[in-house]
Coordinates of C-alpha atoms and ligand atoms in Angstrom, one line a residue:
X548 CA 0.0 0.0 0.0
X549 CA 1.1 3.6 -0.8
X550 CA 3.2 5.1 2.3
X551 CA 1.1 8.2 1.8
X552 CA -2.1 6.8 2.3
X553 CA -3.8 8.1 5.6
X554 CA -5.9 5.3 5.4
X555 CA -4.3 1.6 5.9
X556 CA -7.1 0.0 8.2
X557 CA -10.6 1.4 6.8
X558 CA -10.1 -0.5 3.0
X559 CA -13.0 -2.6 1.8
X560 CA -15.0 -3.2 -1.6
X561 CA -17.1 -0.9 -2.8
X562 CA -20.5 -2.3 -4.5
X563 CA -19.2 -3.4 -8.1
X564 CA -16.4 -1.0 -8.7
X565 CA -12.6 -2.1 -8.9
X566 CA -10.3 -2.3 -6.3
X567 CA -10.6 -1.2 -2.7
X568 CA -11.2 2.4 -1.1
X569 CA -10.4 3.9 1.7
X570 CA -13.3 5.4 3.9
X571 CA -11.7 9.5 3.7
X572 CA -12.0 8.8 -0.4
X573 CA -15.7 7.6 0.0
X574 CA -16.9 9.9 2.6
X575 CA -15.9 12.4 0.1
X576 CA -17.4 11.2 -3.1
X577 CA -19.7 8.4 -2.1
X578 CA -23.8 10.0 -3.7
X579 CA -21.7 12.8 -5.8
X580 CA -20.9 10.3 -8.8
X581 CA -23.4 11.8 -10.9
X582 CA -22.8 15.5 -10.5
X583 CA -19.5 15.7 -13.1
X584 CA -21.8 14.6 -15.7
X585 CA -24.3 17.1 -15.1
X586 CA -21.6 19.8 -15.1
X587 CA -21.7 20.3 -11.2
X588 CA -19.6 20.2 -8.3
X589 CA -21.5 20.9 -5.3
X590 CA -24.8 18.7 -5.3
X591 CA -28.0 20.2 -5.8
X592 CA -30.8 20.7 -3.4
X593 CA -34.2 20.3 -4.5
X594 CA -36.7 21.4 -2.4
X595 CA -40.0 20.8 -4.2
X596 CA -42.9 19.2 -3.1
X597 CA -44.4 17.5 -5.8
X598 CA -43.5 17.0 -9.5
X599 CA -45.2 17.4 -12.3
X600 CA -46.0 14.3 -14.5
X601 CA -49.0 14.1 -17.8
X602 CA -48.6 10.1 -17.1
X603 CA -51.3 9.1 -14.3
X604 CA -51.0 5.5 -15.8
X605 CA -47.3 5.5 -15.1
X606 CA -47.4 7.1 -11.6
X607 CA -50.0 4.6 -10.7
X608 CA -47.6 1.6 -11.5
X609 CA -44.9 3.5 -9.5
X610 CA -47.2 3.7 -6.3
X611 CA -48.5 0.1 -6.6
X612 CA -44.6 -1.0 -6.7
X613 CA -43.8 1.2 -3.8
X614 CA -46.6 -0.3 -1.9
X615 CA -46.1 -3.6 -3.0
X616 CA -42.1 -3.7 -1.7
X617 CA -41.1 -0.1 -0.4
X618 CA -38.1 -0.6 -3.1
X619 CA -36.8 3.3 -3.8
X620 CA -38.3 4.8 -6.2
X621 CA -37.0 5.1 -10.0
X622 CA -37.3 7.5 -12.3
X623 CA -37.9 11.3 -11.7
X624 CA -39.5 11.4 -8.0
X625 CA -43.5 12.2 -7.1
X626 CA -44.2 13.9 -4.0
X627 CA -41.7 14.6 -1.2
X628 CA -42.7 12.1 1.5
X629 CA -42.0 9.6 -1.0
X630 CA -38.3 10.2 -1.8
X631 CA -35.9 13.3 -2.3
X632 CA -33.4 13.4 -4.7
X633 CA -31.1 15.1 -1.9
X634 CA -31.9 13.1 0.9
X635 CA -31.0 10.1 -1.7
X636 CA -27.4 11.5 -1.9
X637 CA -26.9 11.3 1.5
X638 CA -28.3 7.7 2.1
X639 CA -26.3 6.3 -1.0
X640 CA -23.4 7.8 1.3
X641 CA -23.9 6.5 4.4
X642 CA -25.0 3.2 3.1
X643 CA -21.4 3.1 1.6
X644 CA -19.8 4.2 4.3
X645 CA -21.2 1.6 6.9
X646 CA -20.9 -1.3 4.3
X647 CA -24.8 -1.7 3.8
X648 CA -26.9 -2.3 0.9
X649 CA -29.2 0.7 1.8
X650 CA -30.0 3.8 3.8
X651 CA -33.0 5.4 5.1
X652 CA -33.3 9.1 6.4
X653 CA -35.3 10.5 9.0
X654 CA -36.0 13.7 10.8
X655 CA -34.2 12.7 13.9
X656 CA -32.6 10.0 15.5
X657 CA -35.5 9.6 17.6
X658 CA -37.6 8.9 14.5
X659 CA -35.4 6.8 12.9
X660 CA -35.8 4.1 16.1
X661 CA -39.7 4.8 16.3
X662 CA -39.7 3.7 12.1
X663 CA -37.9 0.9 13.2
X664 CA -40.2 0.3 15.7
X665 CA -43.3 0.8 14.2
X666 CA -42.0 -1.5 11.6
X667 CA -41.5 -4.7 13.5
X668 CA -44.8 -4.2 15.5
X669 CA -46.5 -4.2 11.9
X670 CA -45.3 -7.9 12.0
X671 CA -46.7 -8.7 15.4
X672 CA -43.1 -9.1 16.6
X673 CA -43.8 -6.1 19.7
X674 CA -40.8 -7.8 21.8
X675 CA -37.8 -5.8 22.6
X676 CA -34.6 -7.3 23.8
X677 CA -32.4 -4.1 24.9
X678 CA -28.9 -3.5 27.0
X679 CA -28.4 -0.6 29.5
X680 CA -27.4 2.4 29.0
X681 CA -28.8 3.5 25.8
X682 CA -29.7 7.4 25.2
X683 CA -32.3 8.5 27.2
X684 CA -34.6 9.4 25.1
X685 CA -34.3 5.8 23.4
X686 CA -34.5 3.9 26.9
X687 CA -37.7 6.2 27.6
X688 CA -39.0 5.2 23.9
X689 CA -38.6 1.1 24.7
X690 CA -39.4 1.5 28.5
X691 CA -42.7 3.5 28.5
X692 CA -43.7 1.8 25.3
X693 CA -45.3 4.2 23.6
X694 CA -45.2 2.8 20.4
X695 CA -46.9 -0.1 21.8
X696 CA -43.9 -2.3 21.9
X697 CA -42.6 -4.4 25.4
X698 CA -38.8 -4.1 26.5
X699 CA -37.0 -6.9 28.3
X700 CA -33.4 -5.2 29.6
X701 CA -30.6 -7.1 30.0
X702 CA -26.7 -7.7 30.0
X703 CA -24.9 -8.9 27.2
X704 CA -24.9 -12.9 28.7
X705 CA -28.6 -12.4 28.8
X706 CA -29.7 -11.7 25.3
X707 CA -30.0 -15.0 24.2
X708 CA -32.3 -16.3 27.1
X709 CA -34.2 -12.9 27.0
X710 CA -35.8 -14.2 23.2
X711 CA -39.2 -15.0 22.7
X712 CA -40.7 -16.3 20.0
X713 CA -41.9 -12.6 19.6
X714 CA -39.0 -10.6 19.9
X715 CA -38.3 -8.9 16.5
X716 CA -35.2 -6.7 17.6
X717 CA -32.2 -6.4 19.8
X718 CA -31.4 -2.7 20.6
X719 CA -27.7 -2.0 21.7
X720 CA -25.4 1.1 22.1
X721 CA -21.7 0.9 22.2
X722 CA -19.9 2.9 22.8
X723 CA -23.3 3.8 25.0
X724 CA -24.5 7.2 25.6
X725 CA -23.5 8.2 27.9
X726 CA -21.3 5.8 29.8
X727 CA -18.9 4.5 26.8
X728 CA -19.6 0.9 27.7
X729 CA -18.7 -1.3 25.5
X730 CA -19.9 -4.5 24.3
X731 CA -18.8 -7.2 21.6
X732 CA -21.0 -7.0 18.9
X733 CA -19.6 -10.2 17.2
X734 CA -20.7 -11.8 20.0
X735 CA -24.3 -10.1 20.4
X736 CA -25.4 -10.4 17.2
X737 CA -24.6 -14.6 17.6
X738 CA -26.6 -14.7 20.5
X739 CA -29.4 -12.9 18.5
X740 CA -29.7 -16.1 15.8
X741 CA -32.3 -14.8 13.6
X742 CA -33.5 -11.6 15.3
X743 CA -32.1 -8.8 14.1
X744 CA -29.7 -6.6 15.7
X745 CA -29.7 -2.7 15.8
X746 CA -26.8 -1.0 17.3
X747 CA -26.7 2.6 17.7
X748 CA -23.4 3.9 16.4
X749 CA -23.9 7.3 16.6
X750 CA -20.7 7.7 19.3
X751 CA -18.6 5.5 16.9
X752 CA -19.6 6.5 13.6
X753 CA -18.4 4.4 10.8
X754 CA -15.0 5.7 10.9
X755 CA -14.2 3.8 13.9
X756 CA -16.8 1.0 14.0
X757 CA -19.0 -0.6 10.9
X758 CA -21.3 -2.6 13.4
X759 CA -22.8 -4.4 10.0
X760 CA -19.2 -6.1 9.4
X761 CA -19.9 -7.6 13.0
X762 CA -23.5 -9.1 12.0
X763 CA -25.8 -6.2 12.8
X764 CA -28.3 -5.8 10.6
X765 CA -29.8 -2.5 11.7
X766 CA -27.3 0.8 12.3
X767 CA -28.4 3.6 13.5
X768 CA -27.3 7.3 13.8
X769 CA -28.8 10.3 15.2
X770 CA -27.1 12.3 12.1
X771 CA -27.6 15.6 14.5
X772 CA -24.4 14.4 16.1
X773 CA -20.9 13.5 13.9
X774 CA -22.4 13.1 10.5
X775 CA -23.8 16.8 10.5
X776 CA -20.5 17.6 12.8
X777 CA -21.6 21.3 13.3
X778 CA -24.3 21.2 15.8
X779 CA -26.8 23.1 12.8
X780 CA -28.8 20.2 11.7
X781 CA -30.9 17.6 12.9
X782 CA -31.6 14.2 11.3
X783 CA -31.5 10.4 11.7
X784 CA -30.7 7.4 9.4
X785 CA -31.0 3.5 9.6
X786 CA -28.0 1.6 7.5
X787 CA -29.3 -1.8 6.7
X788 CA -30.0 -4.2 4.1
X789 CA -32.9 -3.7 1.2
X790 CA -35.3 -5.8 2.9
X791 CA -35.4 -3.7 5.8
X792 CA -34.8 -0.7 4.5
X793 CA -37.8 -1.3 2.2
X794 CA -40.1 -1.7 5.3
X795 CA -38.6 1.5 6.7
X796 CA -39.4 3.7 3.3
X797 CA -43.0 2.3 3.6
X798 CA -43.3 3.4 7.2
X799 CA -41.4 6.8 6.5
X800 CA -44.1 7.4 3.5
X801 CA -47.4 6.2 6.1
X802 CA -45.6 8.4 9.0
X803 CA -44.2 11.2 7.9
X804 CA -41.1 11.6 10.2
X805 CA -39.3 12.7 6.6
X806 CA -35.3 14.7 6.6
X807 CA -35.6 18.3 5.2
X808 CA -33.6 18.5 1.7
X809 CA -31.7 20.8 3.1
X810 CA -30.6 18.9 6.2
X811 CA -29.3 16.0 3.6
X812 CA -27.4 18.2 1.9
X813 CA -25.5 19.5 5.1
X814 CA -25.5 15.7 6.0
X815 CA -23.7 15.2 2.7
X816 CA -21.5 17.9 3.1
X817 CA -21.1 16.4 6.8
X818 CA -19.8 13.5 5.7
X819 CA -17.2 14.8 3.2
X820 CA -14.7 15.6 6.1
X821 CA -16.5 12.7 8.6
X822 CA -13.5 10.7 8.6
X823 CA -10.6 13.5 8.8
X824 CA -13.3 15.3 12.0
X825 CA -13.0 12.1 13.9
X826 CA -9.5 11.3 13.9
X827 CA -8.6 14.9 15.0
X828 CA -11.5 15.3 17.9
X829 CA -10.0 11.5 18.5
X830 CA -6.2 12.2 19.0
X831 CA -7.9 14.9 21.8
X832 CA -10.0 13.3 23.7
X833 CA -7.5 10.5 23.9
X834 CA -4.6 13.2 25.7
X835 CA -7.3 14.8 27.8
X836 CA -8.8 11.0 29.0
X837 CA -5.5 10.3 29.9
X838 CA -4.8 14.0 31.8
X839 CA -8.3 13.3 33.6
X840 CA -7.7 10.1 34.9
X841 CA -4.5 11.3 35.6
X842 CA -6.0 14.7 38.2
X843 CA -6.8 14.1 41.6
X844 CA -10.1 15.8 41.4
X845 CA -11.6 13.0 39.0
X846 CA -12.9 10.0 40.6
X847 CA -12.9 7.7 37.2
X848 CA -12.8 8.2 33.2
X849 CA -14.3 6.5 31.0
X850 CA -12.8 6.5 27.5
X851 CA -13.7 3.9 24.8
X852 CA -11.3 0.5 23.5
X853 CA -12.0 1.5 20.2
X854 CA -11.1 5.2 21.0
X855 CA -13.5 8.5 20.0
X856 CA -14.0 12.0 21.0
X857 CA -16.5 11.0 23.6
X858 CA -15.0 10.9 27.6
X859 CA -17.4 10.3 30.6
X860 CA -15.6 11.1 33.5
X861 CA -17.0 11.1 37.4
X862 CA -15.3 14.2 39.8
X863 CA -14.9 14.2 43.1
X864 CA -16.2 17.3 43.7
X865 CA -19.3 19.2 43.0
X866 CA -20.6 18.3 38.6
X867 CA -22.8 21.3 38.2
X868 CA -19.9 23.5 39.0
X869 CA -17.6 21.9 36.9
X870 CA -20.8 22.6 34.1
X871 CA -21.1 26.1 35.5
X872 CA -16.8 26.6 35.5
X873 CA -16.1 26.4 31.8
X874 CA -15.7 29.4 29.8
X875 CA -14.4 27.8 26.6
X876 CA -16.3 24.3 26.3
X877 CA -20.0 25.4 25.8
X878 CA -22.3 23.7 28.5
X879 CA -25.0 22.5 26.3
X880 CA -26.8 18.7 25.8
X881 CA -25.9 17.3 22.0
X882 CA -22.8 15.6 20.6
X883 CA -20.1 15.5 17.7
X884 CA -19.9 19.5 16.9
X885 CA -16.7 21.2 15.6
X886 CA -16.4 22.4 19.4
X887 CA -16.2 21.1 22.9
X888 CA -20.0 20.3 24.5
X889 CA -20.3 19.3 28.3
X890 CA -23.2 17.7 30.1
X891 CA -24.5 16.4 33.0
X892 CA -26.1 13.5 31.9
X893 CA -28.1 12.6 35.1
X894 CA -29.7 16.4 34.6
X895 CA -29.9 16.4 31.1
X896 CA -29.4 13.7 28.7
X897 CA -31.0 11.1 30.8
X898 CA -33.1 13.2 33.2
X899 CA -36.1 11.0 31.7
X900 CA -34.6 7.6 32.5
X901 CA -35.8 6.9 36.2
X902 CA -33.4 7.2 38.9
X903 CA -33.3 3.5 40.2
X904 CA -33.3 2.7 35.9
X905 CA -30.5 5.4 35.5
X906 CA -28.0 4.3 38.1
X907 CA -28.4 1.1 37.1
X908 CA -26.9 1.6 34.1
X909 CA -23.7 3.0 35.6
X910 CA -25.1 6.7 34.9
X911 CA -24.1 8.2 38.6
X912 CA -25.1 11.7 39.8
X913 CA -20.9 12.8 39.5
X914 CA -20.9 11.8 35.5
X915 CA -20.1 14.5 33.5
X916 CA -20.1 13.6 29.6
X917 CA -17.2 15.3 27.6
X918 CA -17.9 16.0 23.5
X919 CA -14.4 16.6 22.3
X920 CA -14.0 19.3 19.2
X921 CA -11.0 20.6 17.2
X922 CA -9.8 23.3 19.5
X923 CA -6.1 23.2 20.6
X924 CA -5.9 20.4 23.0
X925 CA -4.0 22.7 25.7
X926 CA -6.8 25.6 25.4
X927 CA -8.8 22.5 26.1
X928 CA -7.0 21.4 28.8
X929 CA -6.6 24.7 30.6
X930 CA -10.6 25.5 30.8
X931 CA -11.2 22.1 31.9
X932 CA -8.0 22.4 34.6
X933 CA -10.1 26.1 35.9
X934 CA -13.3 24.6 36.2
X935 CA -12.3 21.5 37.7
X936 CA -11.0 23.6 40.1
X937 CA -13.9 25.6 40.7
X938 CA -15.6 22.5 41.3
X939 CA -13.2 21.0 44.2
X940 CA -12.9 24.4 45.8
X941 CA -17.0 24.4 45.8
X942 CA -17.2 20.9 47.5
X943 CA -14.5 22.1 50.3
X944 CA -16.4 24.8 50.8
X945 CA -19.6 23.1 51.0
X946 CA -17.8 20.1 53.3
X947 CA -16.9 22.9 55.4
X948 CA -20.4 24.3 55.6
X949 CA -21.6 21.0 56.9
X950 CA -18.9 20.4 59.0
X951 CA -19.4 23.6 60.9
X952 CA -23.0 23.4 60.8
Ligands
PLP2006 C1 -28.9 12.0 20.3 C2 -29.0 10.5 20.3 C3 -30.1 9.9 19.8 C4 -31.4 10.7 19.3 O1 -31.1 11.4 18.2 P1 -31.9 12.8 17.8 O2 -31.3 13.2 16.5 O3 -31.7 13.7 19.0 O4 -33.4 12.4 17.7 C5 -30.1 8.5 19.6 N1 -29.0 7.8 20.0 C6 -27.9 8.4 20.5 C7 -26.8 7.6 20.9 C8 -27.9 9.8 20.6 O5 -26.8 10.3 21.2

């Protein structure tokens, strides 16, 4: 392999064409294939609603097909709910990029799981097999079932004995929001046999982890987090095979829950510089895990096998003054931006997730959750150094104030 590729590890087939690409040459070119031809470099956005067409006969073929399999649409599109040629861009991309035959956008993250939902509960399979700690809004999803669907939580070891006849999905997270537990999803998705296997890879991102290369069969992203990468759009996609993904387009179409052309295009545009984002936020968060776990004021840091830009990290002192104490990071709830985001996920993130439910999943009242951006690691280091500080000097104080009480 050429010295000068940046790319050794992430190599693999792409559909029909020669050869093998690296994941920083498809992030960048993966749905744009087209464009030269059409005498354009950046890719369109097409915002219409509907499209004309003086062939009723045809369009009514089209729809009978799209009902009769969910297969994407071809030819020139219909109405918007059905299919967007911008969106399509962007879920040709991903698709690519996690290694799956197919893509389907959402409006969030958070509709992307309910489609997946709503689509196995159409079968009659209403079983959930799911491992703690997921995002909090997903754990609140499964556990209140509001979408008419019943959660068995369990560990890893479990899954397999946690099966009924029933059960149409497994729902992981690893890294998990927000603890960065890990599991082996080699491992899961063989104790899953014919179920099918959704992990959640929005912390990862396919840069870092292609779940489907480990027998998943669903991945999902909120795209709000890395894939957009600059906190300014908000989406959600499901990478999985045409059979499934065909079931999703159906339930997208009946539901609604559709991504806004002009989030795919900033989800297209996110991905272009996915790969190159990742590794630099990466190389971070790895020097400031180590410098955490390293300070007397943290308790415990939790920083991913598999690496990331995400660190959890418990302090010894007072959380919500380490929250209230930083003047560069911005204290805000979200993931995956261009700068530094920190949380308290027991207030925030996970507020939803019941107590008992929430500290069983390792997700303590002293976790603070770290997004790592692409400032200067030391300008980094020095806000995080202040308002750690802030926070110890705040528990002495408060210590003291019991103490002398
Ligand atoms: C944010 C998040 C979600 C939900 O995505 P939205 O785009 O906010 O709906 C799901 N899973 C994980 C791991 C997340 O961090």
């Amino acid at each position: 392999m050429d010295a000068r590729s940046q790319d050794t590890q992430n190599r693999f087939p792409i559909g029909d064409l020669p050869g093998l690409r690296a994941l920083a040459t498809e992030a960048v070119h993966a749905g744009r294939e087209d464009l030269v031809a059409q005498g354009l470099h950046a890719a369109p956005i097409d915002l219409s609603t509907t499209y004309p067409s003086y062939d009723s006969r045809g369009e009514a073929a089209r729809i009978d097909a799209f009902a009769a399999d969910g297969g994407e649409l071809t030819g020139p599109p219909v109405y918007a709910r059905l299919g967007n040629p911008t969106v399509s861009r962007f879920e040709t991309a991903l698709a690519r990029l996690e290694g799956t035959e197919s893509a389907v956008a959402f409006a969030s993250g958070m509709a992307a799981l309910s489609a997946v939902l709503l689509a196995r509960n159409a079968l009659g399979l209403r079983h959930v097999v799911a491992v703690r700690p997921l995002y909090g809004c997903s754990d609140h999803l499964l556990n209140a079932g509001l979408l008419g669907s019943e959660v068995t939580w369990t560990d890893p070891a479990g899954i397999a004995a946690a099966l009924r006849p029933d059960t149409g999905l497994v729902v992981v997270e690893s890294p998990a929001n927000p603890t960065l537990a890990e599991v082996d999803l080699r491992a899961i998705a063989h104790a899953c046999g014919s179920v099918p296997l959704l992990v959640d890879n929005t912390f990862a991102t396919p840069v870092l982890q292609r779940p489907a290369e480990h027998g998943a069969r669903l991945v999902l992203h909120s795209a709000t987090k890395y894939l957009g990468g600059h906190g300014d759009v908000m989406g959600g996609v499901v990478a999985c095979d045409e059979e499934l993904a065909s079931r999703l387009r159906q339930v997208r179409f009946a539901t609604g829950a559709v991504l806004h052309p002009l989030a795919g295009y900033l989800l297209l545009r996110g991905l272009s510089t996915l790969p190159i984002r990742v590794r630099a936020a990466s190389a971070t968060a790895a020097e400031l895990a180590g410098r955490l776990a390293a300070d007397p004021r943290v308790a415990r840091v939790h920083y991913p096998r598999i690496g990331g830009a995400m660190i959890a990290f418990e302090v010894h002192g007072d959380p919500h003054a380490v929250i209230g104490g930083v003047r560069l990071i911005t204290p805000a709830v979200s993931l995956g931006s261009v700068d530094t985001l920190i949380q308290h996920p027991a207030s925030i993130s996970h507020r939803i997730v019941d107590e008992p439910d929430r500290q069983g999943a390792g997700v303590s009242d002293r976790l603070l959750r770290l997004s790592v951006g692409l400032e200067d690691v030391e300008d980094l280091w020095t806000d995080l150094d202040g308002a750690l500080g802030a926070a110890s000097t705040d528990g002495e104080r408060r210590t003291e104030e019991v103490a002398g009480r």
